[in-house]
XYZ file of C-alpha atoms in Angstrom:
580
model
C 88.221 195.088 123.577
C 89.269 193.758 127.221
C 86.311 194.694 128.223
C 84.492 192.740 125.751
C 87.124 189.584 126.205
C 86.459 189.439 129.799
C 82.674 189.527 129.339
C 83.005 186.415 126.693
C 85.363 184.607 129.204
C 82.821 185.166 131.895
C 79.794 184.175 130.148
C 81.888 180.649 129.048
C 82.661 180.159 132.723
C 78.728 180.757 133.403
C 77.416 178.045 130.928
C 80.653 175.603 132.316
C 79.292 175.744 135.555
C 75.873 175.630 134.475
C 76.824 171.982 132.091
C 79.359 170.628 134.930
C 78.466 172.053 137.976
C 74.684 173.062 137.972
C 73.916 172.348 141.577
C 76.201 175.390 142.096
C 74.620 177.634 139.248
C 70.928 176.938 140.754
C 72.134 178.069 143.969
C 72.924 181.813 142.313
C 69.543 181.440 139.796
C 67.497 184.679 141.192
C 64.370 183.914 139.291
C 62.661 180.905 137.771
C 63.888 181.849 134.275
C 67.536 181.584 135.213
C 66.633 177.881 137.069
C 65.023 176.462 133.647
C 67.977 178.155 131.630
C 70.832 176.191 133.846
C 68.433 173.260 133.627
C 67.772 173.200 129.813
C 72.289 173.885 129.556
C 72.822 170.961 131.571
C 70.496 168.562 129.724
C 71.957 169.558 126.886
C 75.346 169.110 127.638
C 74.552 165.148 129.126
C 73.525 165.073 125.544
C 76.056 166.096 123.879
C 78.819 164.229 125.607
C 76.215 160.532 125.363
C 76.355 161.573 121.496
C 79.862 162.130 121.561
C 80.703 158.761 123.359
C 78.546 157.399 120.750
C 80.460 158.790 117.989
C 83.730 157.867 119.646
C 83.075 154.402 119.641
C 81.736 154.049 116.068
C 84.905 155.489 114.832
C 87.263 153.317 116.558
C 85.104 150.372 116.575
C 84.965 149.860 120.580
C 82.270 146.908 119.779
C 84.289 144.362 118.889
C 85.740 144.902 122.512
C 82.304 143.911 124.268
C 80.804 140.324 123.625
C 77.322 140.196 124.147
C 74.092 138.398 122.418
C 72.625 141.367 122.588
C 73.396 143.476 119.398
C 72.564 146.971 120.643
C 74.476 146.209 124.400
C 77.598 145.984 121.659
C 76.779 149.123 119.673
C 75.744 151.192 122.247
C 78.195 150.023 125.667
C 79.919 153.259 125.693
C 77.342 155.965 126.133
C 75.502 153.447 128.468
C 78.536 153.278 131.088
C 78.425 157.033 130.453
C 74.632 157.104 131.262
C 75.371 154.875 134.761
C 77.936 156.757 135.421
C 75.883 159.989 135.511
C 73.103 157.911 137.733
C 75.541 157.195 140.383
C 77.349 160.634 140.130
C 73.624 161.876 141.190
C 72.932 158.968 143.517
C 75.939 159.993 145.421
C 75.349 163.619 145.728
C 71.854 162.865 147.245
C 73.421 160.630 149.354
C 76.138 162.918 151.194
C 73.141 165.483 150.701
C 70.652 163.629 153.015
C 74.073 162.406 155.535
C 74.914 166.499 155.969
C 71.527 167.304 157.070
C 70.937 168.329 160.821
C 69.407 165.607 162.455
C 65.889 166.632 163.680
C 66.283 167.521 167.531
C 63.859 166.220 169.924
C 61.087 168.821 171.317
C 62.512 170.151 174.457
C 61.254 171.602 178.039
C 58.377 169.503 178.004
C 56.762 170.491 174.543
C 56.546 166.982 172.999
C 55.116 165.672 176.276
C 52.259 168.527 176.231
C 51.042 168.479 172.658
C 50.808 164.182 172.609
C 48.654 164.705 175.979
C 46.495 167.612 174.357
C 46.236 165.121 171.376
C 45.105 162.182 173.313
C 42.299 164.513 175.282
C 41.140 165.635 172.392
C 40.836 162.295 170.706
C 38.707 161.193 174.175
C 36.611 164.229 173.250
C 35.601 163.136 169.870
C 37.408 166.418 168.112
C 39.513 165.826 165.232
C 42.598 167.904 165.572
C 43.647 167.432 161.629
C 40.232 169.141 160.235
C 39.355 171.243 163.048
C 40.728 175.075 163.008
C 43.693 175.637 164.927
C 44.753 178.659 166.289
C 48.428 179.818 167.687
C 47.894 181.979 170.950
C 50.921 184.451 171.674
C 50.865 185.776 174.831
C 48.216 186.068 177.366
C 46.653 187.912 179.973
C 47.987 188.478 183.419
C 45.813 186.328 184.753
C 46.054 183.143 181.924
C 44.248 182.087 178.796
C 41.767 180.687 181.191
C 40.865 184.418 182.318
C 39.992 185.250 178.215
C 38.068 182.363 177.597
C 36.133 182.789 180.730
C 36.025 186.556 179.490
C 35.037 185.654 175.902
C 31.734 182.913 177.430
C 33.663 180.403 175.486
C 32.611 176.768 176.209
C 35.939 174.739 175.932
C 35.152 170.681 175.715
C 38.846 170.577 176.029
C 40.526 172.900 179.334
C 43.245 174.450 179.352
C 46.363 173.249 181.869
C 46.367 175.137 185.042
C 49.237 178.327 185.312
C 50.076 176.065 188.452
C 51.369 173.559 186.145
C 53.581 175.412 184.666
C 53.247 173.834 181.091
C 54.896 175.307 178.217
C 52.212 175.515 176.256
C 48.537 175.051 176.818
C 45.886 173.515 174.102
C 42.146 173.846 174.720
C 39.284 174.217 172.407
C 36.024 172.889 171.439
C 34.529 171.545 167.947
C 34.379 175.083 166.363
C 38.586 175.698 167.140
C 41.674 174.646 168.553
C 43.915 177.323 170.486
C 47.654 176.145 171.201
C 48.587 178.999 173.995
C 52.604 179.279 173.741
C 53.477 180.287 177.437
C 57.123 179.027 177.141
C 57.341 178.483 173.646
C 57.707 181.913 171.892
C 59.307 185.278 172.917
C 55.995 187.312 173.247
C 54.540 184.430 175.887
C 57.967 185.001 177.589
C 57.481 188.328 177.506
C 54.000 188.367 178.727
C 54.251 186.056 181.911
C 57.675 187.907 182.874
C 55.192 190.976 182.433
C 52.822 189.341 184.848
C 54.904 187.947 187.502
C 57.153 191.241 187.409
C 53.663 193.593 187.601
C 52.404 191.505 190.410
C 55.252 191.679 192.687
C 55.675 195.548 192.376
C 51.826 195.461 193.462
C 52.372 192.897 196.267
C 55.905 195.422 197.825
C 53.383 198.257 196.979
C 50.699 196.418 198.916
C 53.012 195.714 202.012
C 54.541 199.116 201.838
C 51.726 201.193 201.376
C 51.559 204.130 199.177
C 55.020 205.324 198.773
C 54.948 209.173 200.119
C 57.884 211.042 198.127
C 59.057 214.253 198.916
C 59.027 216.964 195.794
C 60.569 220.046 196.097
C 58.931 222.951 194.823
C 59.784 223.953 190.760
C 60.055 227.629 191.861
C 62.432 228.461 188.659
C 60.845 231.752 188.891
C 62.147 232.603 192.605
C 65.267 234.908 192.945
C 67.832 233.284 195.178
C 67.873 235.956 197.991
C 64.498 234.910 199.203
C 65.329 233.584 202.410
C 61.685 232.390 203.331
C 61.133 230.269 200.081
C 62.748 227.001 201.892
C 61.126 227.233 204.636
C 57.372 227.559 203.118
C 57.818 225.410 200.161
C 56.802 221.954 201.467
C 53.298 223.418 202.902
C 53.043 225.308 198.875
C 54.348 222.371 197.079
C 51.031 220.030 199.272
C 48.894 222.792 198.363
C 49.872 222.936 194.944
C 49.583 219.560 194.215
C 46.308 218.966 196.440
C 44.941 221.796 194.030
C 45.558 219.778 191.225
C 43.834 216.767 192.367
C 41.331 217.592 194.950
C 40.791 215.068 197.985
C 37.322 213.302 197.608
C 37.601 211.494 200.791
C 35.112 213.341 202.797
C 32.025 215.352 202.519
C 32.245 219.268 203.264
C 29.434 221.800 203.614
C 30.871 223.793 200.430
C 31.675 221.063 198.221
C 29.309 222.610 195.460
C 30.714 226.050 196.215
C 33.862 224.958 195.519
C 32.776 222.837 192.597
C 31.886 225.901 190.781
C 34.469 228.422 192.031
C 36.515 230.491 189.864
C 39.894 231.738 190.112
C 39.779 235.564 190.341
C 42.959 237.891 188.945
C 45.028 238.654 191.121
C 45.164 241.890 192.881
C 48.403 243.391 192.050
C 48.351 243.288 188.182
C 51.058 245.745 187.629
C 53.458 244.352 190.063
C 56.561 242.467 189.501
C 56.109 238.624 187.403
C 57.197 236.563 190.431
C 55.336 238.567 192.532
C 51.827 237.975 190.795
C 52.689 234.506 190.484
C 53.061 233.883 194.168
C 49.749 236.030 194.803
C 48.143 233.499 192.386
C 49.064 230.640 193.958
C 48.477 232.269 197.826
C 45.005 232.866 195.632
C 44.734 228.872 194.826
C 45.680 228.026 198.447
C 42.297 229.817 199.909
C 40.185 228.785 197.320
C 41.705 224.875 197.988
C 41.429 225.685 202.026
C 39.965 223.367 204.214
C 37.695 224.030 206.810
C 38.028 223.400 210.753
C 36.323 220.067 210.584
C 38.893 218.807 207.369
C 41.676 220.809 209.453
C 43.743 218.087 210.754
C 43.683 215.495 208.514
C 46.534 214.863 206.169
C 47.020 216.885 202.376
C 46.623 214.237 199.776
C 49.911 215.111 197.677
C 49.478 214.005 193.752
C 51.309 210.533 193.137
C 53.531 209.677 190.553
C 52.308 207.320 187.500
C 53.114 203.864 188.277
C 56.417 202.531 186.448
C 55.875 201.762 182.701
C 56.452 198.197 182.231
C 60.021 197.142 181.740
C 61.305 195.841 178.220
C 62.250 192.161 179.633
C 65.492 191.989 177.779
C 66.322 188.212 176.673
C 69.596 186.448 176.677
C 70.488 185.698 172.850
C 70.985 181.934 173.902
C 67.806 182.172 175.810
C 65.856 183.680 172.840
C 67.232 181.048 170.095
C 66.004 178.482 172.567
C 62.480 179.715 172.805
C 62.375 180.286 169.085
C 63.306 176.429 168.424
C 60.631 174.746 170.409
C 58.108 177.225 168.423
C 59.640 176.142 165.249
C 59.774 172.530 166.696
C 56.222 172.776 167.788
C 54.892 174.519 164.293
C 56.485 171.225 162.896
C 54.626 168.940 164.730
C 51.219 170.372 164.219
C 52.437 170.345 160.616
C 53.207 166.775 160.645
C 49.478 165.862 162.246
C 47.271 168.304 160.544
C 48.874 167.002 157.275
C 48.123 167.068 154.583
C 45.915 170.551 154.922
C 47.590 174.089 155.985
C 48.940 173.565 159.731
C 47.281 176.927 161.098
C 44.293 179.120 160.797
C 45.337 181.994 162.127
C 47.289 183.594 164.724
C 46.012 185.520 167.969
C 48.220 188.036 169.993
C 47.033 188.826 173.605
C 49.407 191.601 174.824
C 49.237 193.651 177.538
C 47.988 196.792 177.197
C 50.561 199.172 179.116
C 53.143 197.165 176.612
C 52.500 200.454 174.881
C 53.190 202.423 176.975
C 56.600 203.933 176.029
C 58.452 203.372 172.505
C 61.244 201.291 173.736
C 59.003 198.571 175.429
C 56.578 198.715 172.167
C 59.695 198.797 170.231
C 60.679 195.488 172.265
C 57.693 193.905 172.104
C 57.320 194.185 168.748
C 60.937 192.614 167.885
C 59.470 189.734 170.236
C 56.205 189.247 167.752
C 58.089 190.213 164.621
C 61.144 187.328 165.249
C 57.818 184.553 166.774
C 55.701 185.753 163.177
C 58.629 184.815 160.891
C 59.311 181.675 162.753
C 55.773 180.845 162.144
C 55.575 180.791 158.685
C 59.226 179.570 158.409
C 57.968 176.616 159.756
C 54.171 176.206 158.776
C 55.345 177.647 155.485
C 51.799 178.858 154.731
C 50.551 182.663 154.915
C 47.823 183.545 158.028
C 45.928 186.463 159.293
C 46.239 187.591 163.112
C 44.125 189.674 165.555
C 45.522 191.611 168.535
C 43.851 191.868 171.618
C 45.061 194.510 174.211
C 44.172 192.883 177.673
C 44.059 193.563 180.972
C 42.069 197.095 180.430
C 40.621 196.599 184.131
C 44.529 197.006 185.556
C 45.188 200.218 183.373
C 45.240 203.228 185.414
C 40.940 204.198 185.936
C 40.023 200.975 183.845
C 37.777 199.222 186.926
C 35.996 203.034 187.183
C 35.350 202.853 183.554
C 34.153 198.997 184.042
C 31.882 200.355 186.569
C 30.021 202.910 184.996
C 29.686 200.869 181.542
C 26.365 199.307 181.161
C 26.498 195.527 181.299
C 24.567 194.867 178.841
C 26.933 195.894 176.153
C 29.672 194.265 177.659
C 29.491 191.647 174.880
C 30.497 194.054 172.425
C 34.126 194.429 170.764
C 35.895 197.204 171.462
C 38.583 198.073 168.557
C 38.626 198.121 164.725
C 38.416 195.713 161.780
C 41.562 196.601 159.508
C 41.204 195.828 155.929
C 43.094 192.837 154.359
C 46.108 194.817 152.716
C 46.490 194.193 148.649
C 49.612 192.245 147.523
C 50.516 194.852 144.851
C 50.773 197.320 147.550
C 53.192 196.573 150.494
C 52.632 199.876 152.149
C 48.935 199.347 152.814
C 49.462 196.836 156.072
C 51.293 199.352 157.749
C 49.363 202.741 156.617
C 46.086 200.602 157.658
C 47.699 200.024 161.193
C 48.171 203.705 162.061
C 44.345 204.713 160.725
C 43.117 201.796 163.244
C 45.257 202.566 166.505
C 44.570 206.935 165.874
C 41.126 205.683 165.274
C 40.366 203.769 168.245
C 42.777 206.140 170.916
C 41.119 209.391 169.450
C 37.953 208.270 168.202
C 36.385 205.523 169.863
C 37.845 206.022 173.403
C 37.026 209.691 174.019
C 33.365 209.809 173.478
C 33.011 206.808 174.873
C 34.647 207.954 178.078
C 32.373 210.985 178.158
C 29.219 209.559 178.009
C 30.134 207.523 181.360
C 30.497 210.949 182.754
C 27.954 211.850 185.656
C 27.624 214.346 187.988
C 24.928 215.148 190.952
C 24.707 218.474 191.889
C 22.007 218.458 194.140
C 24.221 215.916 196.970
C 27.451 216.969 197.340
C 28.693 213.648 198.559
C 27.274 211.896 195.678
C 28.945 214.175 193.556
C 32.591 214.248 195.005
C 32.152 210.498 194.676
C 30.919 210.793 191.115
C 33.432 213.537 190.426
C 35.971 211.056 191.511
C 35.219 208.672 188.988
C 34.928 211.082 186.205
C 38.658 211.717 187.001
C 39.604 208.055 186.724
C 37.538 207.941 183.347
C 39.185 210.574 181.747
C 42.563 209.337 182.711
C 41.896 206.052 181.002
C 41.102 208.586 177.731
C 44.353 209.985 178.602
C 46.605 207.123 179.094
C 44.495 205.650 175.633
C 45.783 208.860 173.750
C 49.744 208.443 175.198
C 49.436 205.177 174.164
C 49.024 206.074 170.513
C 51.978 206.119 169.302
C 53.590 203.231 171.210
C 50.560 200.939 169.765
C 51.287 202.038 165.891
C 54.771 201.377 166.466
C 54.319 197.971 168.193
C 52.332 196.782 165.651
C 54.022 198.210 162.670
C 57.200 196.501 163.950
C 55.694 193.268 164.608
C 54.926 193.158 160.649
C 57.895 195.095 159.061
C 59.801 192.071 158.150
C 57.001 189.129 157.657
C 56.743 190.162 153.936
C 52.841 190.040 153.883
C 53.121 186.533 155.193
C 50.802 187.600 158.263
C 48.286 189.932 157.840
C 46.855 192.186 160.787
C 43.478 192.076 160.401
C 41.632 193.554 163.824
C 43.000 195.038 167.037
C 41.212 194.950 169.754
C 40.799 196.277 173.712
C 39.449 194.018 176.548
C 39.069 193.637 180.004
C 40.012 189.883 181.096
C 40.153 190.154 185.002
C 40.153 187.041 187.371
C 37.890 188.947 189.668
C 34.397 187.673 187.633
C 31.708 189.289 185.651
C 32.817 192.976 187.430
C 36.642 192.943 185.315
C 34.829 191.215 182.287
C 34.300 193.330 179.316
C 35.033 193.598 175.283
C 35.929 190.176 174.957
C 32.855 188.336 173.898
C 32.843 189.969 170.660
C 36.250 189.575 169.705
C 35.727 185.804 169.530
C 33.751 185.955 165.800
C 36.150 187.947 164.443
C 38.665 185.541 165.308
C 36.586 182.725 164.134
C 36.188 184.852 161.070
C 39.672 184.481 159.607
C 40.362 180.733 159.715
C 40.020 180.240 155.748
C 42.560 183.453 155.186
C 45.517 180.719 155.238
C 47.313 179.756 152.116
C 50.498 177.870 151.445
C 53.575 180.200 150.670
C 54.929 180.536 147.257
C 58.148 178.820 147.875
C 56.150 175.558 149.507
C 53.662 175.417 146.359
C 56.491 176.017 143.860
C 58.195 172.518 145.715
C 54.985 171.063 145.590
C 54.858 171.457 141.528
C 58.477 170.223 141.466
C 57.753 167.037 143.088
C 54.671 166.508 141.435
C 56.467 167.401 137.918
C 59.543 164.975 139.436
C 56.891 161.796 139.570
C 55.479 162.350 136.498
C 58.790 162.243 134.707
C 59.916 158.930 136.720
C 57.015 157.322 136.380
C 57.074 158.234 132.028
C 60.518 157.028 132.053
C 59.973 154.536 133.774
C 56.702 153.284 131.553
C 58.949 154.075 128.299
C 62.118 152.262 129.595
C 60.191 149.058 130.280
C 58.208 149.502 126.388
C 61.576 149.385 125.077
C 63.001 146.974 126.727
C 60.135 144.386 126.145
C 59.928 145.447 122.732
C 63.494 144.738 122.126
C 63.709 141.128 123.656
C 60.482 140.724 121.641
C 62.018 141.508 118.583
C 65.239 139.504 119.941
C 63.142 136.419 120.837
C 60.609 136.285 117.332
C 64.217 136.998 115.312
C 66.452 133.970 116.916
């Protein structure tokens, strides 16, 4: 029974808020049902207590308090001071409404500056930035946008700004699209410069340096401890070891397709002790590895580490909310020109390929899109499609050998997969589509694509040390591809997780974008249609068309009582006028 009184006393409180208060019951309405329902309580509780006013002032006669010519001002006074009343009660809540709204902060670090140039240029250029397609750019390739678009055999009527200038963000384009490049005006542009600048100073100290030599001591976890001539031979085992492993190519020998074809042979003692077969094996590797008296005196080339994975670029939380508000402020002002069609077409990530090269940085990275995605449609309120682009392919480890063996005239080609636009009624699709692409393309596409740029020339064994070199550098690029796997699915699964199928992924992509010309150019060409492709996959969110119906339903319903109001006014003084 206490139960049962508490539920009645709650469900009174519920419709009293909803008839006094209903501002504060739409703000706990979870559906569209619940919104009418407080709606429809409250309209019927303004009529109620206008009837009851009424009512009131029949029965004690409250018109013979009012003189007026008018006969109905004197029968009806009450319930109309209750009807102004209930204007200005709203009037005033809109007012302090619109007077606790943030005021709209100015576009910082040079944003506002940069888009009203790229707006006058393209104006000069005859383009019309409101019906033209217009694409956001986040991130870039080491080099610049200007690299990809020179790597694409884009013609831009409009030019980019030059990475000298240091502009936050760069617009270019021609009449078939619009790209708006956020260098300093989203985290993954942050991310991808500090990526640039940071890879290009490890290469310059690497440069003025020269290869790092660093000392390894020998992994001998088989050797006893009492073996007192282990130290003293294991630098010269450790540089043959490791110069067995990777062979020096740097000069010709007279044997070089002997030893191309050797074999390893079992070792001798078979049924001695297991660390002494072991070191007979490798004794074995070390004569089959030997040089001869003319290769004698020249240094062992020991194996070198891979270079560093790229660091995760941590960001400053003050630093990060900044970035994020001059994307939301720029989103805004494309908005506000582009009006009154969707602000964007699409959205195109250019990230660095070794981004994925360990979890943590793809993990990083992908917080970086994810946080720049939601601000997108935040702002734009509208739903797009993306494409990724892994650059810089050239810079990978055996990407120029790779470059050079691949026939130029399928450099126009795309290199990557198509991924399916993912069904609404099943949220599980983006992500399950994401994993099929990236296995696809590191397992699939790379491998025996690799293999068929694999040579060799048996009958010059110069030729074929050289070639043999290569074919080394090619199959680490299927390597690297193949540890990169996992890193890629999990970038790009993060970067959607929490957009609620407000961005689709619909192609990822590989491509060489290298400053150095035609020689580091590769993949990108074909990329370019499929980012054309997607400029009509752009609709307005729920939540934006849902306001839009409001405010159209809100001016149809002034301007009815507005047209009825006035009919019965001039109907009354009619009547008023033809009776006196």
């Amino acid at each position: 029974m206490i139960a049962l009184l508490k539920n009645l006393l709650s469900q009174i409180a519920r419709i009293a808020v909803c008839a006094f208060a209903p501002i504060v019951a739409l703000r706990h309405a979870n559906d569209r049902w619940q919104r009418w329902g407080v709606i429809a309580i409250h309209v019927v509780a303004a009529l109620v207590g206008i009837a009851a006013l009424g009512y009131v002032q029949y029965a004690l006669q409250l018109d013979t308090l009012v003189r007026s010519s008018l006969p109905m001002v004197r029968l009806t006074w009450l319930p109309l001071v209750a009807c102004l009343l209930y204007a200005i009660a709203w009037s005033a809540w809109f007012v302090a409404h619109t007077l606790r709204m943030p005021a709209e902060k100015p576009l910082g670090g040079g944003i506002h500056s940069a888009w009203q140039d790229s707006l006058h240029r393209f104006t000069a250029a005859g383009i019309d930035v409101s019906r033209t397609p217009l694409y956001l750019v986040l991130g870039s390739p080491a080099g610049g946008v200007r690299d990809f678009f020179s790597a694409s055999h884009t013609d831009l009527v409009v030019l980019p700004s030059a990475e000298e200038a240091d502009q936050p963000i760069q617009v270019c384009g021609n009449r078939d699209a619009i790209y708006v490049c956020c260098r300093e005006a989203s985290l993954t542009g942050n991310f991808t410069r500090r990526a640039a600048a940071s890879r290009q100073k490890l290469l310059e100290t690497m440069g003025s340096d020269g290869a790092p030599s660093i000392p390894r001591e020998p992994a001998h976890v088989w050797q006893s401890s009492d073996a007192a001539t282990a130290t003293s031979q294991s630098p010269t085992f450790a540089a043959s070891a490791y110069g067995a492993a990777e062979p020096s190519f740097g000069a010709a020998s007279e044997t070089g397709t002997q030893a191309a074809t050797a074999t390893l042979s079992r070792p001798a003692s078979a049924d001695g002790m297991p660390v002494d077969r072991m070191n007979e094996a490798f004794d074995h590797i070390e004569t089959l590895t030997a040089d001869d008296t003319d290769r004698s005196a020249k240094p062992v080339t020991i194996l070198q580490p891979r270079t560093a994975k790229l660091p995760m670029m941590r960001l400053e939380q003050s630093e990060a909310l900044e970035l994020l508000e001059r994307l939301d402020g720029l989103c805004r002002e494309i908005a506000e020109v582009r009006q009154p069609f969707c602000p964007i077409n699409g959205v195109v990530l250019m990230l660095p390929l070794d981004a994925a090269d360990c979890i943590e940085t793809a993990d990083h990275v992908g917080m970086r899109i994810e946080r720049d995605l939601n601000t997108i449609a935040a702002a734009t309120q509208s739903s797009v499609s993306a494409q990724v682009i892994f650059c810089d392919l050239e810079l990978c480890d055996g990407g120029q050998a790779l470059l050079d063996r691949f026939p130029e005239t399928q450099r126009h080609r795309r290199l990557g997969a198509i991924l399916p636009a993912p069904p609404a009624s099943e949220p599980d699709a983006g992500p399950a589509s994401v994993d099929r692409a990236v296995r696809w393309i590191c397992d699939e596409l790379f491998p025996p694509l690799a293999y068929r740029l694999m040579a060799r020339n048996l009958q010059d064994a110069a030729q074929d040390r050289i070639l043999r070199q290569g074919n080394h550098a090619i199959h680490r690029v299927v390597d690297t591809m193949r540890q990169r796997r996992d890193g890629m699915s999990r970038l790009l699964r993060r970067s959607i997780a929490a957009t609620a199928g407000n961005v689709r992924l619909r192609g990822c992509f590989v491509a060489a974008t290298g400053a150095a010309g035609a020689t580091k150019h590769a993949f990108a060409e074909g990329v370019m249609p499929q980012i054309l492709d997607i400029q009509n996959e752009v609709q307005w969110l729920p939540q934006r068309r849902q306001r839009d119906r409001w405010q159209r339903r809100a001016a149809a319903a002034i301007y009815a009582s507005v047209a009825i109001t006035t009919c019965a006014v001039l109907t009354y003084l009619l009547g008023w006028h033809a009776a006196n």
